[in-house]
mmCIF file of C-alpha atoms and ligand atoms in Angstrom:
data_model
loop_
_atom_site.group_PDB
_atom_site.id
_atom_site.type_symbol
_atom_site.label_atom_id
_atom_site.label_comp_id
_atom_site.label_asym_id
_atom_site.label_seq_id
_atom_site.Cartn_x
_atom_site.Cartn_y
_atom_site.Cartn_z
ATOM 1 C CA UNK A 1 81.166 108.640 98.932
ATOM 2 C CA UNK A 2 84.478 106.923 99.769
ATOM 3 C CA UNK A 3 84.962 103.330 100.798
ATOM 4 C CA UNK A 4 85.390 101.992 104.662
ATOM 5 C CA UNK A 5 89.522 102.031 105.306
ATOM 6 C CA UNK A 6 91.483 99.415 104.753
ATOM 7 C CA UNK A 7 89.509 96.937 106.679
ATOM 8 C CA UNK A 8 90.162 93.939 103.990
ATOM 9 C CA UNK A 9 86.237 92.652 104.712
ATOM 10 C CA UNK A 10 84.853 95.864 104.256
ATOM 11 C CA UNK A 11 82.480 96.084 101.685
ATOM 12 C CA UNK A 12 81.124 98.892 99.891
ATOM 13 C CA UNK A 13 77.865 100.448 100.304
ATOM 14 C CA UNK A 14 76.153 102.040 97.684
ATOM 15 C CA UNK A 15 78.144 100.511 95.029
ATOM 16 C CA UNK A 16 76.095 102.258 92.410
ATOM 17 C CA UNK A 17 76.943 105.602 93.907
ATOM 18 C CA UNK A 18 80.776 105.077 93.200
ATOM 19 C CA UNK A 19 81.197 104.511 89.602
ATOM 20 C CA UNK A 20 78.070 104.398 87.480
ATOM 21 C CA UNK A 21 79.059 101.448 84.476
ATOM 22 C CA UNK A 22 77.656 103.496 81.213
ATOM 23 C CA UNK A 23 76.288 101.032 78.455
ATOM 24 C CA UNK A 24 79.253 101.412 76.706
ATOM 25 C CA UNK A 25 81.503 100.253 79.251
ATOM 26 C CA UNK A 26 78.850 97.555 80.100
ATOM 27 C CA UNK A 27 78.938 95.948 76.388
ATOM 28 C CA UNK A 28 83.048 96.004 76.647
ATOM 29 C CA UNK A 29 83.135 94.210 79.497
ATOM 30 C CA UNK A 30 80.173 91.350 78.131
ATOM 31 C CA UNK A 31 82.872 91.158 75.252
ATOM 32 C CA UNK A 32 85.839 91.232 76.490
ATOM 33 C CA UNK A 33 88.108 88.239 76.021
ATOM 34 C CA UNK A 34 88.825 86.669 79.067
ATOM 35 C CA UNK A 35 90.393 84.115 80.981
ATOM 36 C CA UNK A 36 89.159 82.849 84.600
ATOM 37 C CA UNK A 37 91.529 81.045 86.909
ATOM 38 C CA UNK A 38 90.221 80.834 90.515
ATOM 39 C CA UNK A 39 86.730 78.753 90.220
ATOM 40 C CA UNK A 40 85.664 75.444 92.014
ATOM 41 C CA UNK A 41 83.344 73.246 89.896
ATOM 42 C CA UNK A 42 81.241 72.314 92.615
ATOM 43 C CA UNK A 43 80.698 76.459 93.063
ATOM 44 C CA UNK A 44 79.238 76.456 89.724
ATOM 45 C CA UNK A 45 76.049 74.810 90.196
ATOM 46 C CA UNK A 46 72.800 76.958 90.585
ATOM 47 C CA UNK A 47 69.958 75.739 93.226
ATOM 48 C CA UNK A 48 67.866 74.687 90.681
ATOM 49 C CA UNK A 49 70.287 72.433 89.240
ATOM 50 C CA UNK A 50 71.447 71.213 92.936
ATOM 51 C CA UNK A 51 67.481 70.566 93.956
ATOM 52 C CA UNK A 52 67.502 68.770 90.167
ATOM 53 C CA UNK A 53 70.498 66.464 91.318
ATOM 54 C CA UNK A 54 69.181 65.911 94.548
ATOM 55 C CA UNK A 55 66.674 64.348 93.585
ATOM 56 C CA UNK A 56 68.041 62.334 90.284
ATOM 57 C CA UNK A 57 69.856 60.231 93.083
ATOM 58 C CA UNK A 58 67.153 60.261 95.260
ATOM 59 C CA UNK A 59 68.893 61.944 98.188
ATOM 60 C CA UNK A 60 67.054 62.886 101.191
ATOM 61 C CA UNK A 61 68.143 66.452 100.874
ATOM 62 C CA UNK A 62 67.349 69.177 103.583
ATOM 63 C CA UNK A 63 66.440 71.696 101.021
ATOM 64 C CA UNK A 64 63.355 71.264 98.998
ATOM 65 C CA UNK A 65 62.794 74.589 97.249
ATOM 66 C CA UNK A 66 65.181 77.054 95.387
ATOM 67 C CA UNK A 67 63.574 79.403 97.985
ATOM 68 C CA UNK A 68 65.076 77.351 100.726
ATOM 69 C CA UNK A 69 68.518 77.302 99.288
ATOM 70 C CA UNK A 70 68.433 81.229 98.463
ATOM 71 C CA UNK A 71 67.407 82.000 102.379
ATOM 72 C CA UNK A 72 70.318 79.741 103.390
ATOM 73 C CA UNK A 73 72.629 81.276 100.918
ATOM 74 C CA UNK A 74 71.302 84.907 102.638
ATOM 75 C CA UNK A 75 71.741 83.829 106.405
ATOM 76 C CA UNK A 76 76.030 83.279 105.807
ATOM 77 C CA UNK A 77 78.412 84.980 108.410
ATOM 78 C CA UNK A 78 81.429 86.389 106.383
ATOM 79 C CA UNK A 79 83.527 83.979 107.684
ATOM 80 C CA UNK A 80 85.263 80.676 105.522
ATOM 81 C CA UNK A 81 83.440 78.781 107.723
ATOM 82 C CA UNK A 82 80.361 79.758 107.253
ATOM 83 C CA UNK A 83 80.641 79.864 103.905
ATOM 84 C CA UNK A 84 82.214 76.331 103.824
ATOM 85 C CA UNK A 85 79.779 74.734 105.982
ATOM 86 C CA UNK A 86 76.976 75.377 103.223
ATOM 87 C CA UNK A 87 78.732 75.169 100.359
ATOM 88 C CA UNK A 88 79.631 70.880 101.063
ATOM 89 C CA UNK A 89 75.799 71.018 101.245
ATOM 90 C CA UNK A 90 75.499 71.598 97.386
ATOM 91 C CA UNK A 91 78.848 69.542 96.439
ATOM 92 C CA UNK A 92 77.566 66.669 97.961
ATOM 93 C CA UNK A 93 74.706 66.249 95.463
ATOM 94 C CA UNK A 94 77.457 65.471 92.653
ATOM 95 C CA UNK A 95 77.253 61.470 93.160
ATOM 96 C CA UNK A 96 77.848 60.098 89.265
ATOM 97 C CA UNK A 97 80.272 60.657 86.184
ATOM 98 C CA UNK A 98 76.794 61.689 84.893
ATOM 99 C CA UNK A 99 76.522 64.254 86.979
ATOM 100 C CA UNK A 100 80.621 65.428 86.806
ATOM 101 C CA UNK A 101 79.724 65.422 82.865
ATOM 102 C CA UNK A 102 76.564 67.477 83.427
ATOM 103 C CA UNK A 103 78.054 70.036 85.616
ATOM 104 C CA UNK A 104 81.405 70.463 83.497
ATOM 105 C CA UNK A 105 79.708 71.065 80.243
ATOM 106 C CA UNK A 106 76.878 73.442 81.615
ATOM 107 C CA UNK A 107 79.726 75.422 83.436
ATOM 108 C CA UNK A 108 81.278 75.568 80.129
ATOM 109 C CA UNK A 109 78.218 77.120 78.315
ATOM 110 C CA UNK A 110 77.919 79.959 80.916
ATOM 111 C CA UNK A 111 81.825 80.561 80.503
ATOM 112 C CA UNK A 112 80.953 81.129 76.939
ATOM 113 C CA UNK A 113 78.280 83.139 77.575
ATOM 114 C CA UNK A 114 80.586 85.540 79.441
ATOM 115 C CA UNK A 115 83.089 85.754 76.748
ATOM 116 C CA UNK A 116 85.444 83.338 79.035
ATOM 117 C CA UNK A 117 87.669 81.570 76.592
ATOM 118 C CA UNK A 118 90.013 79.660 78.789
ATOM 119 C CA UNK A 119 89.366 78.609 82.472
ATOM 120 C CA UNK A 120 91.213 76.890 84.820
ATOM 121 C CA UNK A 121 88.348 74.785 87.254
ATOM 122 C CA UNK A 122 89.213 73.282 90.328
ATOM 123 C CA UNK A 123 88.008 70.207 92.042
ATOM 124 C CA UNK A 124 87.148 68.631 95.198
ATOM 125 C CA UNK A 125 88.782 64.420 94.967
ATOM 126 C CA UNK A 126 88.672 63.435 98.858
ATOM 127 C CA UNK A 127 85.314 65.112 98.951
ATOM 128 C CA UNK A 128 83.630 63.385 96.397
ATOM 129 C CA UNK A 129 85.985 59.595 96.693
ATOM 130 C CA UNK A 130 85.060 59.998 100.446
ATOM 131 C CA UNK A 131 81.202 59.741 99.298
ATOM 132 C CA UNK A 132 81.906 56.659 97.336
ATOM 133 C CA UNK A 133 82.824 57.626 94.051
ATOM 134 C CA UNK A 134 85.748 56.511 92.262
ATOM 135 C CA UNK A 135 88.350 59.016 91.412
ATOM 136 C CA UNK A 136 87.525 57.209 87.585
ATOM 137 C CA UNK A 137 83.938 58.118 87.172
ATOM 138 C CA UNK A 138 84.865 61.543 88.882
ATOM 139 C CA UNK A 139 87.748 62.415 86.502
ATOM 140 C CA UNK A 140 86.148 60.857 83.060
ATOM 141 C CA UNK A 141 82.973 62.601 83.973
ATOM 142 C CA UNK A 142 84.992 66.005 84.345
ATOM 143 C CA UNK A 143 87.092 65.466 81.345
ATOM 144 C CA UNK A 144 84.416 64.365 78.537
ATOM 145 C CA UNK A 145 82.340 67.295 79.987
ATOM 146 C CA UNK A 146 85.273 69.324 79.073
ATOM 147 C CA UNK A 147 86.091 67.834 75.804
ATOM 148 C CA UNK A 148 82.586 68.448 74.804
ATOM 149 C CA UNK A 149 82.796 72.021 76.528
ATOM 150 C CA UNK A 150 85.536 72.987 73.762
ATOM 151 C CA UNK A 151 83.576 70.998 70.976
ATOM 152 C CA UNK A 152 80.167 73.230 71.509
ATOM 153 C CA UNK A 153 81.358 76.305 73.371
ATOM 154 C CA UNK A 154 84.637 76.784 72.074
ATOM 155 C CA UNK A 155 86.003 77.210 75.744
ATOM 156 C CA UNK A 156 88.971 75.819 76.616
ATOM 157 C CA UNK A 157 90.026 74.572 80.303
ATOM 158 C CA UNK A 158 92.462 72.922 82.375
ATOM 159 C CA UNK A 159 91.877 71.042 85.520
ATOM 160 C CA UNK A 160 93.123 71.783 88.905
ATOM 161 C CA UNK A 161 92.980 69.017 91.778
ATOM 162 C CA UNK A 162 92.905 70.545 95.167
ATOM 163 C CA UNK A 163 93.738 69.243 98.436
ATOM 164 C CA UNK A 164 90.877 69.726 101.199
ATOM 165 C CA UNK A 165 93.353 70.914 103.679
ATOM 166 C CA UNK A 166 91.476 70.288 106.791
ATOM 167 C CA UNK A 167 91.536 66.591 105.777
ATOM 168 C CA UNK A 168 94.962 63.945 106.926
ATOM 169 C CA UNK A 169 98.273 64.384 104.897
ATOM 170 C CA UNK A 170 97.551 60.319 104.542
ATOM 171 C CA UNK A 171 94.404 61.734 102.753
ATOM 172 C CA UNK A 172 96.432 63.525 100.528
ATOM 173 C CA UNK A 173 98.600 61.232 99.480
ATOM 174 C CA UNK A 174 95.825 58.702 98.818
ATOM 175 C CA UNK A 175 94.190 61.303 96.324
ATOM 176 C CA UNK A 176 97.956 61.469 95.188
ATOM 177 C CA UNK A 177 98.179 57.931 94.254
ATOM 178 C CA UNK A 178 94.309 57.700 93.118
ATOM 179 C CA UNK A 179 94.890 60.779 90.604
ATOM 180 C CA UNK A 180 98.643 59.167 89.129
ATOM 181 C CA UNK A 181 96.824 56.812 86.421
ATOM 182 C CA UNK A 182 94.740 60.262 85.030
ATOM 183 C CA UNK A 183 98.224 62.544 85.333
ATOM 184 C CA UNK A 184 97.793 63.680 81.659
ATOM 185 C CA UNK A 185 94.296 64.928 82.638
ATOM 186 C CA UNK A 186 94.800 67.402 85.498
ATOM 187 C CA UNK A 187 97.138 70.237 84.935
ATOM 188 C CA UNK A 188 97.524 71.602 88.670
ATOM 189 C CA UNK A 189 97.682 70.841 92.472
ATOM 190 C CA UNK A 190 95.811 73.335 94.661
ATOM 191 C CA UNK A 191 95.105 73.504 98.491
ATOM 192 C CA UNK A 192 91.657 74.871 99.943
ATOM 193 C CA UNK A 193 88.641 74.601 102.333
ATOM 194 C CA UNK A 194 89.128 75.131 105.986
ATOM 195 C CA UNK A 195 92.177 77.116 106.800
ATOM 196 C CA UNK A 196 92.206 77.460 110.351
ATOM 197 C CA UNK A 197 95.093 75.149 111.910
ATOM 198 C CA UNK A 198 95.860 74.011 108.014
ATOM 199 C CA UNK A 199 98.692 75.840 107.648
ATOM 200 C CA UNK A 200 100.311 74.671 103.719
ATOM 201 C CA UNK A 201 103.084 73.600 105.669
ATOM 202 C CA UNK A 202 101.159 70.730 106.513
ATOM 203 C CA UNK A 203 101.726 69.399 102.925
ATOM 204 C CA UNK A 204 105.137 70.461 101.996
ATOM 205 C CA UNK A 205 106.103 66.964 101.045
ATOM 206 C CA UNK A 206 102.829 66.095 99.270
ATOM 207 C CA UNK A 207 103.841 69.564 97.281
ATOM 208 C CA UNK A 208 107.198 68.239 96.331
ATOM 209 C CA UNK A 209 106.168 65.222 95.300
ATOM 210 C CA UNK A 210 103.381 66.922 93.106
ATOM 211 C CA UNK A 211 106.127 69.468 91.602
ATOM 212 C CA UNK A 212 108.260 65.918 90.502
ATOM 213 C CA UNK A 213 105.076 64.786 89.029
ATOM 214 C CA UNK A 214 104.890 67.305 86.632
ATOM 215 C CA UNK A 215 101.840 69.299 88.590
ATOM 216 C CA UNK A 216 101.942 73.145 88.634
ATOM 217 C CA UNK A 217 101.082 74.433 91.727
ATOM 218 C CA UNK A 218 99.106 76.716 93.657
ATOM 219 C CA UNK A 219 97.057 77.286 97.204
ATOM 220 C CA UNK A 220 94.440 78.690 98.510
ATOM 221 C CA UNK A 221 95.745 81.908 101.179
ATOM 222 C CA UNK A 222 91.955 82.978 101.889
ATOM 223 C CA UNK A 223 91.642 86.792 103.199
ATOM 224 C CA UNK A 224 92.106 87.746 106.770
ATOM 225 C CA UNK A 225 92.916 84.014 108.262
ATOM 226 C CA UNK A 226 94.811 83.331 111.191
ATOM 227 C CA UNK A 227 98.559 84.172 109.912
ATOM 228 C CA UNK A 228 97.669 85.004 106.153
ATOM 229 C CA UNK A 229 100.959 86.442 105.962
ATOM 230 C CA UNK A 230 102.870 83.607 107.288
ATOM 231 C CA UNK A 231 100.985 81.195 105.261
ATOM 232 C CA UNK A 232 101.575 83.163 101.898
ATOM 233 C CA UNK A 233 105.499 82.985 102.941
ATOM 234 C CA UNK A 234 104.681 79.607 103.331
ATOM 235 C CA UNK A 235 103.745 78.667 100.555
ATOM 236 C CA UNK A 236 106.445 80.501 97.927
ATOM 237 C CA UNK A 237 108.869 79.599 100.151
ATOM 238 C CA UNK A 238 107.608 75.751 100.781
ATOM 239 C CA UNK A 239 105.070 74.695 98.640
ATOM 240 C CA UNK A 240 106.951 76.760 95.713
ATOM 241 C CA UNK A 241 103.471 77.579 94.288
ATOM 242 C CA UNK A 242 103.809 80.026 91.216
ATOM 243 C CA UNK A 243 100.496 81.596 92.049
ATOM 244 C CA UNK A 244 98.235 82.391 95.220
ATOM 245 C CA UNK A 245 94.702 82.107 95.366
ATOM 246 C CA UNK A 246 93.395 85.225 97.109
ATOM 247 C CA UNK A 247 96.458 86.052 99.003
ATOM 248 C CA UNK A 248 95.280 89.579 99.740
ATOM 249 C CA UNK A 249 96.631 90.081 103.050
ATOM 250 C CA UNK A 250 100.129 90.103 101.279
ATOM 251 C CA UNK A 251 99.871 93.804 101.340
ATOM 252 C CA UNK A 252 100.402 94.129 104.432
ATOM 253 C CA UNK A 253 104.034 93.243 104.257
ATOM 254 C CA UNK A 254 106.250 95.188 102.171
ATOM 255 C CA UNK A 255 108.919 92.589 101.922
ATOM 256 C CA UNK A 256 106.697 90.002 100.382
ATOM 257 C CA UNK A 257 104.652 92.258 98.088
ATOM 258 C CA UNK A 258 108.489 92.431 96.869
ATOM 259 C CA UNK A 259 109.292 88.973 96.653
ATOM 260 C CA UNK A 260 106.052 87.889 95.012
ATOM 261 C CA UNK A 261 106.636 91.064 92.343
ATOM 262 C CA UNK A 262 110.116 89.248 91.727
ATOM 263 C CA UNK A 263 108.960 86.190 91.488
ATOM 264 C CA UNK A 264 106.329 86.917 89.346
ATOM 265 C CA UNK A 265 103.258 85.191 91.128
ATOM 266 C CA UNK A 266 100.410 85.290 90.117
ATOM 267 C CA UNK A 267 97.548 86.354 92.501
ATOM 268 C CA UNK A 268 94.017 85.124 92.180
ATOM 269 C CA UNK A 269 91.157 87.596 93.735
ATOM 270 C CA UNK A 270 88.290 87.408 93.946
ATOM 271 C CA UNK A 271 85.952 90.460 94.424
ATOM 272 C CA UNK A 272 82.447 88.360 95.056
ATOM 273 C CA UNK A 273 79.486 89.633 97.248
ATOM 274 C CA UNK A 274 76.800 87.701 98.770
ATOM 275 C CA UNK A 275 73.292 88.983 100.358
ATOM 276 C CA UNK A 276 72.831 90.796 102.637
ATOM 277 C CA UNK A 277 75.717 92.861 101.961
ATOM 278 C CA UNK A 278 75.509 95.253 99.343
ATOM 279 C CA UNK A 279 78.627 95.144 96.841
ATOM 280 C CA UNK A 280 82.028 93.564 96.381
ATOM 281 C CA UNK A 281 84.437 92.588 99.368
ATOM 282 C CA UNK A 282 88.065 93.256 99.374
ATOM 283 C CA UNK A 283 87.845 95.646 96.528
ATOM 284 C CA UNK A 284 90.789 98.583 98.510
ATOM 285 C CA UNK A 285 92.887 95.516 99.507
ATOM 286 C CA UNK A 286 92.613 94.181 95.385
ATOM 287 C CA UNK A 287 93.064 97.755 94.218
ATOM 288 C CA UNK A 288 96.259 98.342 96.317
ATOM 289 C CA UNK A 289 97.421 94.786 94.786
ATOM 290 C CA UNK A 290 97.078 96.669 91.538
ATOM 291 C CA UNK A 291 98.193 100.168 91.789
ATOM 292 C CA UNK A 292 101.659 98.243 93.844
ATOM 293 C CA UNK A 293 102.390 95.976 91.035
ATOM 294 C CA UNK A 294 101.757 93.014 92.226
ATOM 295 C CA UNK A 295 100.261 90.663 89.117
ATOM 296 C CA UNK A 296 97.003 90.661 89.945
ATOM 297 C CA UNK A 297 93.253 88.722 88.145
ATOM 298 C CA UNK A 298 89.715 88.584 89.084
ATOM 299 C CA UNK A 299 87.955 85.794 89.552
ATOM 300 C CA UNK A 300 84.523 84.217 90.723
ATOM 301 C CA UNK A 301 85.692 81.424 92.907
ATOM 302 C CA UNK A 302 81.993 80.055 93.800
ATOM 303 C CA UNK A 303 79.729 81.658 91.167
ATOM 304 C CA UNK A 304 76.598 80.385 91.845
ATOM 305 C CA UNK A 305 76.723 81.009 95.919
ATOM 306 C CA UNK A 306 77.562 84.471 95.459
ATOM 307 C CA UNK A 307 74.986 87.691 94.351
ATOM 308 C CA UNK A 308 78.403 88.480 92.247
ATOM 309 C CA UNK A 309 77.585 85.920 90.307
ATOM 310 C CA UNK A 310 80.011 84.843 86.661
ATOM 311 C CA UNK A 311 82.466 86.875 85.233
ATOM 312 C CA UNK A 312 80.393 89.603 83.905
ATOM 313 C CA UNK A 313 78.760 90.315 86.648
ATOM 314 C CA UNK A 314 81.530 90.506 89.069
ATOM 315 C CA UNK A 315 83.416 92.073 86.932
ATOM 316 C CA UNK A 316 80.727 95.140 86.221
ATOM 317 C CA UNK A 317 80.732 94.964 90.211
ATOM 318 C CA UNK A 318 84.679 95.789 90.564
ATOM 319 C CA UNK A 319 84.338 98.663 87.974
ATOM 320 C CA UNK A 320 81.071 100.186 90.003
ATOM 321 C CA UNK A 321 83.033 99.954 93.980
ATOM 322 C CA UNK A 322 86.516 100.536 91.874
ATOM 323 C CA UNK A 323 85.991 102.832 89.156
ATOM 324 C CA UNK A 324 88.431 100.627 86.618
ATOM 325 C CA UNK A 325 89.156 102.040 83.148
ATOM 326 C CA UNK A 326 88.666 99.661 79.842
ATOM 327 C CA UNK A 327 92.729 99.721 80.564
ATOM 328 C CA UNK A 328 92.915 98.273 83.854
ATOM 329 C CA UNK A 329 90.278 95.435 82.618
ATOM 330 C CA UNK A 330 92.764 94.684 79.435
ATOM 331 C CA UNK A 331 95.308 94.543 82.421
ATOM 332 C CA UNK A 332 94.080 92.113 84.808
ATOM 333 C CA UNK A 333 92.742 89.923 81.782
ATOM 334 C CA UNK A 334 96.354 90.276 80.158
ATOM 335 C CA UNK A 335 97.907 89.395 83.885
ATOM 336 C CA UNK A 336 95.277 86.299 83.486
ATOM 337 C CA UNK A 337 96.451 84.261 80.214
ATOM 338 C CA UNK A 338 99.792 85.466 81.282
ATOM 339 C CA UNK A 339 99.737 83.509 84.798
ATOM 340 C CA UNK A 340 97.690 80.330 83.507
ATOM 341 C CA UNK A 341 99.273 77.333 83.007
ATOM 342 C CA UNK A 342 98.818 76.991 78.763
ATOM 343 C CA UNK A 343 102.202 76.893 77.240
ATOM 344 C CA UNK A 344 103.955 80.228 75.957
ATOM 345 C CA UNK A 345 102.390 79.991 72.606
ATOM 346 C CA UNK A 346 98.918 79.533 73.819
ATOM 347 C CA UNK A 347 99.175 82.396 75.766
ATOM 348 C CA UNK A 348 101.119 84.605 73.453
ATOM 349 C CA UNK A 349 97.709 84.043 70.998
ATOM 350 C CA UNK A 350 95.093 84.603 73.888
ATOM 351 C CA UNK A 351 96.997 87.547 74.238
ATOM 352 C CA UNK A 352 97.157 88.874 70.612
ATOM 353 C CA UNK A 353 93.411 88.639 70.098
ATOM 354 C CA UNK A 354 92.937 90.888 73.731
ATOM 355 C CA UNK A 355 95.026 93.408 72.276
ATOM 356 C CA UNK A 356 93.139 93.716 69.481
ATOM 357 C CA UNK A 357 89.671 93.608 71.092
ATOM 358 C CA UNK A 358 91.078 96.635 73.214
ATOM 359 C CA UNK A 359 92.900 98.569 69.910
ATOM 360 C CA UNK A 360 89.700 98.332 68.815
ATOM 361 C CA UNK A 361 87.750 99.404 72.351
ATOM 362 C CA UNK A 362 90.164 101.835 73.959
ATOM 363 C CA UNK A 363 92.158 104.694 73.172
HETATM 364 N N1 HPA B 401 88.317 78.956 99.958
HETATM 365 C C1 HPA B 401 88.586 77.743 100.442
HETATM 366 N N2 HPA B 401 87.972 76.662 100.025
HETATM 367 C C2 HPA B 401 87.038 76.760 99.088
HETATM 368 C C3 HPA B 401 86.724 77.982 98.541
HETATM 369 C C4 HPA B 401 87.406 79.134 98.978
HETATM 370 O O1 HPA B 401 87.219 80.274 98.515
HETATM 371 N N3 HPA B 401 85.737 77.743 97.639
HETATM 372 C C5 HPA B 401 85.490 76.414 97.637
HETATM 373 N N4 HPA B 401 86.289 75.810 98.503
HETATM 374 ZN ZN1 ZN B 402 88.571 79.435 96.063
#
């Protein structure tokens, strides 16, 4: 059975049909070293944990059940919106540096549990200062959870502040200023949530100043917006990001499939499903990424509101809709430490010890 054309929110029926995942191919993907750099924190939290937070600060919170969550979770449209809409439901139930610490570590122990050795998390400031916490307790909360993370998990992360794009510039530079004191603690600038009339032009100047302040930078181009194209220009051309996150829709334009291959962007997919549909979306549109070049990873983006689940999982769920060889998993893994943000010598030894995991796997 062949996937729908090149519809880039087509998803794949039958997914087990496609490419069975033997046992063996199962177990290499569990082990797999790997590195994960498209996931929001707030994404990361499972309903029993939100329902648990909920009601540690005694919110009146519309959910009561994990039942109730999983039937909202299962009644999404495809679009951003939808998906946005529910997903502020479950970040909103972060409220202390307790809670930041709680959700950091735990995140941490499943990243380690799927063989995740480096991750780069983003975060949600105006969100969460706009509720009435300070950036401090936020941040500290974030960063001992992390510390701790590496201490008991051995996973190591880096911290990526994005911009809620549907928000004011003056918002943005607020978070700017509110982050400045905690520079040494966040590693990158991104851009997400609602993308409709949020074009990254918006924030060309907040960029620049970001780029001065040492911040490496990247955005959010989610599939199949209103002028995904344009906005990917955008941002290599304004925002001078060094990666995209999703940026799918680049395919359809030779010229910048070009210019992001010479510029050597990194592009951050993500191949998640949710219920009711069946298997992983966007998997022709991340293929032809692949098979044209362009440096490609796979990612999880909101792990706990998708069926795709962690790393594992979604990953097992690429291989079934894409039939991937142990090769092409070394690949987008290798493409992954190579477009983080470590410096050269961290990556250069992520990347020694996934060669020899696949001398040892492949061939
Ligand atoms: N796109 C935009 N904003 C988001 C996402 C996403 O995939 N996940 C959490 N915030
Ligand atoms: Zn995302």
């Amino acid at each position: 059975m062949r996937c729908k054309g090149l519809n880039i929110y087509s998803v794949q029926e039958s997914l087990m049909e496609m490419f069975p995942v033997s046992v063996e191919m199962r177990s290499f993907i569990e082990d797999l070293p790997k590195a994960e750099l498209h996931v929001h924190l707030e994404g990361t939290i499972l309903p029993a944990t939100v329902l648990k937070l909920a009601e540690r600060n005694r919110m009146d919170y519309p959910f009561k059940t994990v039942e109730e969550i999983q039937e909202a979770l299962d009644s999404r449209t495809t679009s951003l919106k939808s998906f946005l809409d529910l997903h502020y439901m479950f970040v909103s139930v972060i409220r202390t540096k307790a809670d930041f610490y709680e959700v950091t570590y735990e995140f941490l122990r499943t990243c380690m549990n799927n063989s995740v050795v480096y991750v780069e998390i983003k975060f949600d400031p105006q969100f969460h200062t706009e509720q009435g916490i300070s950036f401090d307790a936020m941040i500290k909360g974030i960063d001992e959870g992390k510390k701790d993370g590496l201490r008991d998990f051995g996973v190591d992360c880096n911290l990526i502040m994005c911009i809620n794009r549907e928000r004011t510039v003056e918002s943005a530079w607020k978070m700017m200023e509110q982050a400045y004191p905690y520079r040494h603690l966040i590693t990158g600038l991104g851009l997400d949530s609602y993308e409709k009339d949020n074009p990254p032009s918006k924030y060309t100047e907040v960029y620049e100043k970001a780029r001065e302040q040492g911040y490496r930078v990247t955005a959010h181009c989610d599939v199949n917006q209103e002028d995904s194209v344009k906005h990917i220009w955008e941002c290599i051309d304004l925002l001078k990001t060094d990666r995209i996150d999703h940026g799918i829709n680049s395919i359809e334009d030779p010229e910048l499939v070009a210019e992001l291959i010479r510029r050597d962007i990194t592009l951050t997919t993500c191949p998640t499903w949710r219920n009711p549909y069946p298997g992983p979306r966007d998997l022709e549109g991340i293929k032809k990424m692949y098979e044209l070049g362009l440096k490609v990873t796979l990612n999880t983006d909101d792990p706990a509101e998708f069926t795709s689940e962690y790393m594992n999982r979604t990953l097992i769920g690429a291989v079934e809709g894409s039939g991937y060889t142990k090769e092409d998993l070394v690949q987008f893994m290798r493409n992954a430490f190579d477009g983080s943000w470590l410096p050269r010598d961290r990556k250069d030894m992520y990347i020694a010890s996934l060669e020899e995991y696949a001398l040892g796997h492949t061939g």
